[in-house]
PDB file of C-alpha atoms in Angstrom:
ATOM      1  CA  MET A   1       0.000   0.000   0.000  1.00  0.00           C
ATOM      2  CA  ILE A   2       1.025   3.604   0.189  1.00  0.00           C
ATOM      3  CA  ARG A   3       3.817   4.417   2.611  1.00  0.00           C
ATOM      4  CA  ASN A   4       4.025   8.054   3.675  1.00  0.00           C
ATOM      5  CA  MET A   5       0.334   8.937   3.953  1.00  0.00           C
ATOM      6  CA  GLU A   6      -0.450   9.633   7.586  1.00  0.00           C
ATOM      7  CA  ASP A   7      -3.732   7.699   7.608  1.00  0.00           C
ATOM      8  CA  PRO A   8      -3.906   4.536   5.435  1.00  0.00           C
ATOM      9  CA  ARG A   9      -7.709   4.822   5.308  1.00  0.00           C
ATOM     10  CA  GLU A  10      -7.383   8.372   4.005  1.00  0.00           C
ATOM     11  CA  GLY A  11      -4.999   7.096   1.353  1.00  0.00           C
ATOM     12  CA  ARG A  12      -7.409   4.416   0.120  1.00  0.00           C
ATOM     13  CA  GLU A  13     -10.365   6.812   0.167  1.00  0.00           C
ATOM     14  CA  LEU A  14      -8.505   9.421  -1.855  1.00  0.00           C
ATOM     15  CA  LEU A  15      -7.077   6.883  -4.305  1.00  0.00           C
ATOM     16  CA  ALA A  16     -10.552   5.424  -4.862  1.00  0.00           C
ATOM     17  CA  LEU A  17     -11.993   8.920  -5.279  1.00  0.00           C
ATOM     18  CA  PHE A  18      -9.342   9.894  -7.814  1.00  0.00           C
ATOM     19  CA  LYS A  19      -9.846   6.653  -9.743  1.00  0.00           C
ATOM     20  CA  VAL A  20     -13.621   7.127 -10.030  1.00  0.00           C
ATOM     21  CA  GLY A  21     -13.331  10.896 -10.407  1.00  0.00           C
ATOM     22  CA  LEU A  22     -10.876  10.592 -13.278  1.00  0.00           C
ATOM     23  CA  ALA A  23     -12.809   7.778 -14.969  1.00  0.00           C
ATOM     24  CA  SER A  24     -16.075   9.734 -14.784  1.00  0.00           C
ATOM     25  CA  GLY A  25     -14.574  13.078 -15.780  1.00  0.00           C
ATOM     26  CA  LEU A  26     -15.346  14.717 -12.424  1.00  0.00           C
ATOM     27  CA  ILE A  27     -11.656  15.169 -11.679  1.00  0.00           C
ATOM     28  CA  LYS A  28      -9.295  16.393 -14.381  1.00  0.00           C
ATOM     29  CA  ARG A  29      -5.953  14.687 -14.929  1.00  0.00           C
ATOM     30  CA  GLU A  30      -4.251  17.987 -14.128  1.00  0.00           C
ATOM     31  CA  GLU A  31      -5.850  17.928 -10.668  1.00  0.00           C
ATOM     32  CA  ALA A  32      -4.557  14.402 -10.057  1.00  0.00           C
ATOM     33  CA  THR A  33      -1.111  15.483 -11.232  1.00  0.00           C
ATOM     34  CA  ALA A  34      -1.153  18.486  -8.889  1.00  0.00           C
ATOM     35  CA  TRP A  35      -2.221  16.238  -5.986  1.00  0.00           C
ATOM     36  CA  ALA A  36       0.575  13.764  -6.721  1.00  0.00           C
ATOM     37  CA  ASP A  37       3.099  16.597  -7.143  1.00  0.00           C
ATOM     38  CA  GLY A  38       2.081  18.010  -3.752  1.00  0.00           C
ATOM     39  CA  ILE A  39       2.748  14.661  -2.094  1.00  0.00           C
ATOM     40  CA  ILE A  40       6.070  14.305  -3.925  1.00  0.00           C
ATOM     41  CA  LEU A  41       7.182  17.737  -2.700  1.00  0.00           C
ATOM     42  CA  ARG A  42       5.963  17.161   0.855  1.00  0.00           C
ATOM     43  CA  GLU A  43       7.277  13.628   1.464  1.00  0.00           C
ATOM     44  CA  PRO A  44      10.999  12.847   1.837  1.00  0.00           C
ATOM     45  CA  GLU A  45      10.483   9.454   0.127  1.00  0.00           C
ATOM     46  CA  PRO A  46       7.226   9.542  -1.843  1.00  0.00           C
ATOM     47  CA  ASP A  47       5.645   6.291  -2.945  1.00  0.00           C
ATOM     48  CA  ILE A  48       6.427   5.390  -6.564  1.00  0.00           C
ATOM     49  CA  LEU A  49       2.690   5.548  -7.320  1.00  0.00           C
ATOM     50  CA  PHE A  50       2.710   9.329  -6.910  1.00  0.00           C
ATOM     51  CA  ILE A  51       5.708   9.711  -9.192  1.00  0.00           C
ATOM     52  CA  GLU A  52       4.032   7.535 -11.835  1.00  0.00           C
ATOM     53  CA  LEU A  53       0.733   9.374 -11.378  1.00  0.00           C
ATOM     54  CA  SER A  54       2.501  12.705 -11.773  1.00  0.00           C
ATOM     55  CA  LEU A  55       4.078  11.477 -15.008  1.00  0.00           C
ATOM     56  CA  ALA A  56       0.912   9.867 -16.437  1.00  0.00           C
ATOM     57  CA  LYS A  57       0.313  11.273 -19.902  1.00  0.00           C
ATOM     58  CA  THR A  58      -3.359  10.328 -20.219  1.00  0.00           C
ATOM     59  CA  THR A  59      -6.370  10.026 -17.972  1.00  0.00           C
ATOM     60  CA  ASP A  60      -6.651   6.330 -18.852  1.00  0.00           C
ATOM     61  CA  GLU A  61      -3.069   5.768 -17.748  1.00  0.00           C
ATOM     62  CA  ALA A  62      -3.763   7.499 -14.425  1.00  0.00           C
ATOM     63  CA  VAL A  63      -6.947   5.445 -13.858  1.00  0.00           C
ATOM     64  CA  THR A  64      -5.032   2.236 -14.603  1.00  0.00           C
ATOM     65  CA  LEU A  65      -2.263   3.162 -12.153  1.00  0.00           C
ATOM     66  CA  LEU A  66      -4.774   3.877  -9.413  1.00  0.00           C
ATOM     67  CA  GLY A  67      -6.668   0.670 -10.150  1.00  0.00           C
ATOM     68  CA  GLU A  68      -3.486  -1.395  -9.921  1.00  0.00           C
ATOM     69  CA  CYS A  69      -2.644   0.197  -6.584  1.00  0.00           C
ATOM     70  CA  LEU A  70      -6.101  -0.433  -5.130  1.00  0.00           C
ATOM     71  CA  ARG A  71      -6.270  -4.026  -6.478  1.00  0.00           C
ATOM     72  CA  SER A  72      -9.902  -4.209  -5.426  1.00  0.00           C
ATOM     73  CA  GLU A  73     -12.818  -1.887  -5.653  1.00  0.00           C
ATOM     74  CA  ALA A  74     -12.658   0.414  -2.676  1.00  0.00           C
ATOM     75  CA  PRO A  75     -15.948   2.177  -1.974  1.00  0.00           C
ATOM     76  CA  VAL A  76     -15.987   5.841  -2.860  1.00  0.00           C
ATOM     77  CA  ASN A  77     -17.576   8.488  -0.670  1.00  0.00           C
ATOM     78  CA  GLY A  78     -20.696   9.378  -2.642  1.00  0.00           C
ATOM     79  CA  MET A  79     -21.059  12.749  -0.950  1.00  0.00           C
ATOM     80  CA  VAL A  80     -17.732  13.883  -2.378  1.00  0.00           C
ATOM     81  CA  LEU A  81     -18.781  12.750  -5.862  1.00  0.00           C
ATOM     82  CA  LEU A  82     -21.996  14.749  -5.445  1.00  0.00           C
ATOM     83  CA  GLY A  83     -19.881  17.741  -4.421  1.00  0.00           C
ATOM     84  CA  LEU A  84     -17.801  17.319  -7.574  1.00  0.00           C
ATOM     85  CA  LEU A  85     -21.002  17.051  -9.618  1.00  0.00           C
ATOM     86  CA  HIS A  86     -22.205  20.303  -8.040  1.00  0.00           C
ATOM     87  CA  ARG A  87     -18.951  21.965  -9.077  1.00  0.00           C
ATOM     88  CA  SER A  88     -19.381  20.678 -12.652  1.00  0.00           C
ATOM     89  CA  LEU A  89     -22.974  21.882 -12.813  1.00  0.00           C
ATOM     90  CA  MET A  90     -22.007  25.347 -11.533  1.00  0.00           C
ATOM     91  CA  GLU A  91     -19.171  25.481 -14.084  1.00  0.00           C
ATOM     92  CA  GLY A  92     -21.752  25.034 -16.849  1.00  0.00           C
ATOM     93  CA  GLU A  93     -21.569  21.317 -17.617  1.00  0.00           C
ATOM     94  CA  ASP A  94     -24.566  20.076 -19.602  1.00  0.00           C
ATOM     95  CA  LEU A  95     -27.391  18.840 -17.366  1.00  0.00           C
ATOM     96  CA  GLY A  96     -27.647  15.593 -19.353  1.00  0.00           C
ATOM     97  CA  VAL A  97     -23.973  14.858 -18.702  1.00  0.00           C
ATOM     98  CA  ILE A  98     -24.456  15.586 -14.989  1.00  0.00           C
ATOM     99  CA  VAL A  99     -27.469  13.250 -14.789  1.00  0.00           C
ATOM    100  CA  ARG A 100     -25.720  10.414 -16.659  1.00  0.00           C
ATOM    101  CA  THR A 101     -22.549  10.779 -14.598  1.00  0.00           C
ATOM    102  CA  MET A 102     -24.470  10.863 -11.321  1.00  0.00           C
ATOM    103  CA  TYR A 103     -26.445   7.767 -12.281  1.00  0.00           C
ATOM    104  CA  GLY A 104     -23.300   6.068 -13.595  1.00  0.00           C
ATOM    105  CA  VAL A 105     -21.360   6.331 -10.328  1.00  0.00           C
ATOM    106  CA  MET A 106     -24.114   4.754  -8.236  1.00  0.00           C
ATOM    107  CA  ASP A 107     -22.552   1.291  -8.429  1.00  0.00           C
ATOM    108  CA  VAL A 108     -19.118   2.399  -7.215  1.00  0.00           C
ATOM    109  CA  ALA A 109     -20.040   4.898  -4.515  1.00  0.00           C
ATOM    110  CA  GLU A 110     -21.601   4.754  -1.086  1.00  0.00           C
ATOM    111  CA  PHE A 111     -24.939   6.560  -1.006  1.00  0.00           C
ATOM    112  CA  THR A 112     -27.682   6.568   1.599  1.00  0.00           C
ATOM    113  CA  GLU A 113     -31.117   5.279   0.692  1.00  0.00           C
ATOM    114  CA  LEU A 114     -32.401   8.862   0.595  1.00  0.00           C
ATOM    115  CA  GLU A 115     -29.562   9.948  -1.715  1.00  0.00           C
ATOM    116  CA  ARG A 116     -30.233   7.006  -4.024  1.00  0.00           C
ATOM    117  CA  GLY A 117     -33.903   7.970  -4.107  1.00  0.00           C
ATOM    118  CA  TYR A 118     -33.026  11.497  -5.207  1.00  0.00           C
ATOM    119  CA  ILE A 119     -30.620  10.196  -7.842  1.00  0.00           C
ATOM    120  CA  TYR A 120     -33.283   7.882  -9.311  1.00  0.00           C
ATOM    121  CA  GLN A 121     -35.897  10.638  -9.153  1.00  0.00           C
ATOM    122  CA  LEU A 122     -33.650  13.176 -10.897  1.00  0.00           C
ATOM    123  CA  ASN A 123     -32.623  10.635 -13.537  1.00  0.00           C
ATOM    124  CA  ASP A 124     -36.256   9.745 -14.256  1.00  0.00           C
ATOM    125  CA  GLY A 125     -37.298  13.408 -14.171  1.00  0.00           C
ATOM    126  CA  TYR A 126     -34.623  14.296 -16.705  1.00  0.00           C
ATOM    127  CA  ASP A 127     -35.633  11.434 -19.012  1.00  0.00           C
ATOM    128  CA  LEU A 128     -39.313  12.397 -18.847  1.00  0.00           C
ATOM    129  CA  ALA A 129     -38.609  16.098 -19.402  1.00  0.00           C
ATOM    130  CA  SER A 130     -36.212  15.345 -22.280  1.00  0.00           C
ATOM    131  CA  GLU A 131     -38.889  13.283 -24.002  1.00  0.00           C
ATOM    132  CA  LYS A 132     -41.453  16.028 -23.294  1.00  0.00           C
ATOM    133  CA  ILE A 133     -43.621  13.513 -21.431  1.00  0.00           C
ATOM    134  CA  TRP A 134     -43.742  15.281 -18.083  1.00  0.00           C
ATOM    135  CA  GLY A 135     -41.955  18.197 -16.454  1.00  0.00           C
ATOM    136  CA  THR A 136     -39.427  20.622 -17.868  1.00  0.00           C
ATOM    137  CA  ILE A 137     -35.655  20.694 -18.130  1.00  0.00           C
ATOM    138  CA  PRO A 138     -35.457  24.012 -16.202  1.00  0.00           C
ATOM    139  CA  LYS A 139     -37.398  22.425 -13.305  1.00  0.00           C
ATOM    140  CA  VAL A 140     -35.119  19.363 -13.332  1.00  0.00           C
ATOM    141  CA  ARG A 141     -32.115  21.680 -13.338  1.00  0.00           C
ATOM    142  CA  GLN A 142     -33.550  23.597 -10.374  1.00  0.00           C
ATOM    143  CA  ASP A 143     -34.160  20.333  -8.485  1.00  0.00           C
ATOM    144  CA  MET A 144     -30.649  19.149  -9.378  1.00  0.00           C
ATOM    145  CA  GLU A 145     -29.108  22.390  -8.114  1.00  0.00           C
ATOM    146  CA  GLU A 146     -31.067  22.142  -4.848  1.00  0.00           C
ATOM    147  CA  PHE A 147     -30.007  18.520  -4.318  1.00  0.00           C
ATOM    148  CA  LEU A 148     -26.347  18.937  -5.254  1.00  0.00           C
ATOM    149  CA  SER A 149     -25.988  22.194  -3.300  1.00  0.00           C
ATOM    150  CA  VAL A 150     -26.286  20.072  -0.143  1.00  0.00           C
ATOM    151  CA  TYR A 151     -22.830  18.690  -1.048  1.00  0.00           C
ATOM    152  CA  SER A 152     -21.206  21.877  -2.339  1.00  0.00           C
ATOM    153  CA  ASP A 153     -18.624  21.984   0.467  1.00  0.00           C
ATOM    154  CA  PHE A 154     -17.174  18.554  -0.382  1.00  0.00           C
ATOM    155  CA  THR A 155     -13.918  18.548  -2.347  1.00  0.00           C
ATOM    156  CA  TRP A 156     -11.040  16.132  -2.652  1.00  0.00           C
ATOM    157  CA  GLN A 157      -8.847  18.752  -0.972  1.00  0.00           C
ATOM    158  CA  ASN A 158     -10.749  18.787   2.345  1.00  0.00           C
ATOM    159  CA  HIS A 159     -10.704  15.084   3.230  1.00  0.00           C
ATOM    160  CA  GLY A 160     -10.223  15.841   6.921  1.00  0.00           C
ATOM    161  CA  LEU A 161     -13.620  17.549   7.011  1.00  0.00           C
ATOM    162  CA  TRP A 162     -15.638  14.856   5.221  1.00  0.00           C
ATOM    163  CA  GLU A 163     -17.083  13.336   8.391  1.00  0.00           C
ATOM    164  CA  THR A 164     -18.247  16.704   9.745  1.00  0.00           C
ATOM    165  CA  LEU A 165     -19.525  17.794   6.332  1.00  0.00           C
ATOM    166  CA  GLY A 166     -21.329  14.457   6.011  1.00  0.00           C
ATOM    167  CA  LYS A 167     -23.323  15.064   9.175  1.00  0.00           C
ATOM    168  CA  LYS A 168     -24.208  18.562   7.980  1.00  0.00           C
ATOM    169  CA  ALA A 169     -25.225  17.230   4.545  1.00  0.00           C
ATOM    170  CA  ASP A 170     -27.390  14.480   6.069  1.00  0.00           C
ATOM    171  CA  GLN A 171     -29.328  17.089   8.039  1.00  0.00           C
ATOM    172  CA  ALA A 172     -29.647  19.412   5.040  1.00  0.00           C
ATOM    173  CA  LEU A 173     -30.934  16.578   2.841  1.00  0.00           C
ATOM    174  CA  LYS A 174     -33.513  15.576   5.447  1.00  0.00           C
ATOM    175  CA  GLU A 175     -34.670  19.198   5.598  1.00  0.00           C
ATOM    176  CA  LEU A 176     -34.901  19.332   1.795  1.00  0.00           C
ATOM    177  CA  GLU A 177     -36.973  16.144   1.878  1.00  0.00           C
ATOM    178  CA  ARG A 178     -39.323  17.674   4.481  1.00  0.00           C
ATOM    179  CA  GLU A 179     -39.753  20.748   2.270  1.00  0.00           C
ATOM    180  CA  TYR A 180     -40.540  18.597  -0.792  1.00  0.00           C
ATOM    181  CA  ARG A 181     -43.078  16.592   1.197  1.00  0.00           C
ATOM    182  CA  ALA A 182     -44.744  19.783   2.455  1.00  0.00           C
ATOM    183  CA  VAL A 183     -45.008  21.154  -1.096  1.00  0.00           C
ATOM    184  CA  ALA A 184     -46.389  17.829  -2.344  1.00  0.00           C
ATOM    185  CA  ALA A 185     -48.914  17.743   0.495  1.00  0.00           C
ATOM    186  CA  ARG A 186     -50.146  21.240  -0.340  1.00  0.00           C
ATOM    187  CA  ALA A 187     -50.334  20.389  -4.045  1.00  0.00           C
ATOM    188  CA  THR A 188     -52.483  17.321  -3.373  1.00  0.00           C
ATOM    189  CA  GLY A 189     -54.658  19.072  -0.811  1.00  0.00           C
ATOM    190  CA  ASN A 190     -53.317  16.972   2.054  1.00  0.00           C
ATOM    191  CA  GLY A 191     -52.413  19.453   4.776  1.00  0.00           C
ATOM    192  CA  ASP A 192     -50.304  16.931   6.707  1.00  0.00           C
ATOM    193  CA  PRO A 193     -46.905  16.503   4.977  1.00  0.00           C
ATOM    194  CA  THR A 194     -46.118  13.414   7.071  1.00  0.00           C
ATOM    195  CA  GLN A 195     -48.966  11.497   5.476  1.00  0.00           C
ATOM    196  CA  GLY A 196     -48.779   9.838   2.062  1.00  0.00           C
TER     197      GLY A 196
END
């Protein structure tokens, strides 16, 4: 495994995140290179992986290197991926790309049941709006922004804060769910948002 990283769990989590992030396009190869370069400069004897990652010429090469190091699929923190998706959406990435990427990482990331429900709902909402069956793309985009904004503080650079940010995000998502239920209850004429 990786020598020189203070916390081996942190090392695996970040390696898994970079592997999935690079493969999905949520992390650019230049970001992975900068991360590896930072470790090389900071450590007196950096692991060869970081040197090879720094020298990787393509994204595929970097993903392969990370995969070989991990040797097995390490679960990826889904909240961080959602934070990266939020960044991409705010930078102007196409909503369809965001939806497909979010749905595509479901099998390799850890998500709560509530998060998975939102991901399925947003995926279905986008498909229905795209086909002009039900809903609109602007409404799906608004819902996507509201959902992903819960994770806006997550980055690969702030690993030490992930646990604290996770608790904050869990509470924010539960509040968002309560708001959606209240709106749905009013729309259906049911004054009690806890029913139905």
